[in-house]
Amino acid sequence: PSGVKNIGKDAFRECSSLKKVTFSSSIDEIKDNAFQGCSSLLEITIPSGVKNIGKDAFRECSSLKKVTFSSSIDEIKDNAFQGCSSLLEITIPSGVKNIGKDAFRECSSLTKITFPESIKNIGKTCFYGCKQLEISGKIIPKDAFHSCSTLNEIIISSNITIIEQDAFRECSSLTKITFPES
């Protein structure tokens, strides 16, 4: 219904047969654990009024392949998509300033990520468990891939101009970095 403003904490947690969610445009907040463990959920589109995605909001949604973010989001909180092992690629919308720790941890199928220039902070081990990533944007922020011990290959797009301090620190399995020609 159009009168619903937020999806509360644990509202649909562990609804393991849930495959599809269509949000109304009136939703402005998805709270902690709202869809955690919805292991059959395939795709979501975050409505345009949502400012942040709560802690563990979509954690362990293991069938989730696609997330379309609205441009109004400014924060993705800790563990928001942790364990979404079928997620293939994400584009963080411009306006997002903070991505919490472990937000995309154990998203083992994730192969492509695009960062906006607005990113100021990415929590440690945000992409822990990702093995091969193509990275686009202008900046790879501080600590973005810190301690991603399973990351073994990265492709840095030609539009990246800055790789900040500790961006790939302690990536102990990293065997190949490709900087393509522009």
XYZ file of C-alpha atoms in Angstrom:
182
model
C 0.000 0.000 0.000
C 1.113 3.547 -0.700
C 0.802 4.520 2.982
C 3.623 2.221 4.119
C 6.678 4.375 4.902
C 9.206 1.811 6.075
C 9.855 -1.889 6.225
C 10.510 -2.654 9.894
C 13.233 -4.639 11.554
C 12.903 -8.382 10.843
C 9.626 -7.747 8.928
C 10.134 -10.531 6.363
C 13.120 -12.295 7.900
C 13.517 -15.942 6.907
C 10.620 -15.916 4.407
C 12.566 -18.523 2.459
C 9.994 -18.961 -0.344
C 9.704 -15.222 -1.134
C 10.823 -14.682 -4.754
C 9.719 -11.159 -5.649
C 9.149 -7.877 -3.816
C 7.587 -4.831 -5.451
C 8.016 -1.756 -3.280
C 5.700 1.261 -3.392
C 7.330 4.624 -3.982
C 6.295 5.748 -0.474
C 8.919 3.503 1.195
C 11.698 5.627 2.665
C 13.533 3.118 4.857
C 14.410 -0.563 4.844
C 15.385 -1.391 8.416
C 17.789 -3.931 9.886
C 17.263 -7.598 8.958
C 14.084 -6.752 6.993
C 14.622 -9.470 4.364
C 17.476 -11.441 5.920
C 17.416 -15.101 4.927
C 14.913 -14.727 2.070
C 16.898 -17.340 0.182
C 14.578 -17.491 -2.869
C 14.508 -13.728 -3.535
C 15.814 -13.186 -7.090
C 15.810 -9.455 -7.821
C 15.016 -6.187 -6.053
C 14.636 -2.561 -7.035
C 15.121 -0.140 -4.168
C 12.481 2.641 -4.422
C 13.513 6.246 -4.986
C 12.643 7.514 -1.496
C 14.951 5.122 0.388
C 17.921 6.920 1.985
C 19.660 3.945 3.602
C 19.572 0.189 3.657
C 19.709 -1.202 7.187
C 22.189 -3.606 8.743
C 21.750 -7.168 7.478
C 18.713 -6.023 5.436
C 19.253 -8.558 2.638
C 21.851 -10.776 4.307
C 21.876 -14.401 3.154
C 19.512 -13.788 0.231
C 21.527 -16.430 -1.583
C 19.485 -16.434 -4.834
C 19.580 -12.642 -5.258
C 21.136 -11.927 -8.667
C 20.307 -8.284 -9.288
C 19.896 -5.183 -7.148
C 18.860 -1.886 -8.695
C 19.608 0.981 -6.352
C 17.755 4.293 -6.404
C 19.746 7.496 -6.650
C 18.431 8.709 -3.272
C 20.472 6.219 -1.239
C 23.339 7.718 0.728
C 24.289 4.757 2.932
C 24.446 0.981 2.732
C 24.901 -0.275 6.279
C 27.007 -3.132 7.688
C 26.363 -6.618 6.288
C 23.464 -5.353 4.129
C 24.102 -7.866 1.330
C 26.486 -10.275 3.052
C 26.131 -13.817 1.757
C 24.236 -12.860 -1.414
C 26.301 -15.469 -3.220
C 24.437 -15.201 -6.555
C 24.854 -11.412 -6.915
C 26.745 -10.778 -10.178
C 27.377 -7.039 -10.460
C 26.516 -3.843 -8.652
C 26.569 -0.177 -9.498
C 26.666 1.981 -6.403
C 24.598 5.090 -7.192
C 26.042 8.570 -7.060
C 25.192 10.072 -3.716
C 26.238 7.042 -1.668
C 28.799 8.262 0.822
C 29.187 5.238 3.096
C 29.192 1.503 2.642
C 29.379 -0.396 5.922
C 31.780 -3.146 6.866
C 31.095 -6.532 5.332
C 28.273 -5.032 3.216
C 29.064 -7.326 0.261
C 31.073 -9.946 2.140
C 30.834 -13.475 0.744
C 29.175 -12.317 -2.482
C 31.292 -14.944 -4.210
C 29.703 -14.539 -7.680
C 30.241 -10.767 -7.731
C 32.512 -9.922 -10.667
C 31.891 -6.238 -11.360
C 31.492 -3.167 -9.165
C 31.201 0.504 -10.076
C 31.937 3.182 -7.466
C 30.644 6.774 -7.682
C 32.842 9.754 -6.872
C 30.676 10.466 -3.811
C 32.080 7.491 -1.849
C 33.880 8.651 1.288
C 34.060 5.487 3.366
C 33.977 1.761 2.718
C 34.068 -0.484 5.752
C 36.834 -3.022 6.143
C 36.329 -6.425 4.566
C 33.396 -5.041 2.588
C 34.191 -7.323 -0.350
C 35.762 -10.199 1.557
C 35.134 -13.476 -0.272
C 35.053 -11.983 -3.770
C 37.503 -13.788 -6.026
C 37.656 -11.800 -9.262
C 36.452 -8.226 -9.725
C 36.329 -5.648 -12.470
C 36.366 -2.248 -10.762
C 35.062 0.974 -12.342
C 34.570 4.558 -11.217
C 37.066 7.342 -10.584
C 38.344 6.401 -7.132
C 39.008 3.179 -5.272
C 38.466 4.334 -1.682
C 40.611 3.723 1.373
C 40.295 0.174 2.764
C 37.805 -0.813 0.017
C 39.224 -4.323 -0.342
C 41.252 -4.516 2.866
C 41.746 -8.129 3.999
C 39.995 -9.652 0.969
C 42.105 -12.759 1.377
C 40.236 -14.693 -1.343
C 40.507 -11.998 -4.033
C 42.907 -13.336 -6.648
C 42.391 -11.108 -9.703
C 41.344 -7.500 -10.303
C 40.852 -5.463 -13.436
C 41.160 -1.717 -12.863
C 39.168 0.223 -15.464
C 40.892 2.987 -17.411
C 38.716 5.690 -15.813
C 40.109 5.077 -12.283
C 42.368 7.999 -11.368
C 43.070 7.351 -7.669
C 43.700 4.217 -5.637
C 43.617 5.364 -2.027
C 45.620 4.222 0.988
C 45.290 0.561 2.009
C 42.784 -0.096 -0.797
C 44.068 -3.652 -1.362
C 46.044 -4.144 1.848
C 46.383 -7.747 3.018
C 44.880 -9.257 -0.150
C 47.059 -12.292 0.407
C 45.740 -14.339 -2.554
C 46.006 -11.530 -5.121
C 47.954 -12.957 -8.070
C 46.969 -10.712 -10.974
C 46.224 -6.993 -11.412
C 45.355 -5.636 -14.855
C 45.553 -1.933 -15.680
C 44.074 -1.725 -19.201
C 45.249 0.877 -21.682
C 42.915 3.871 -22.004
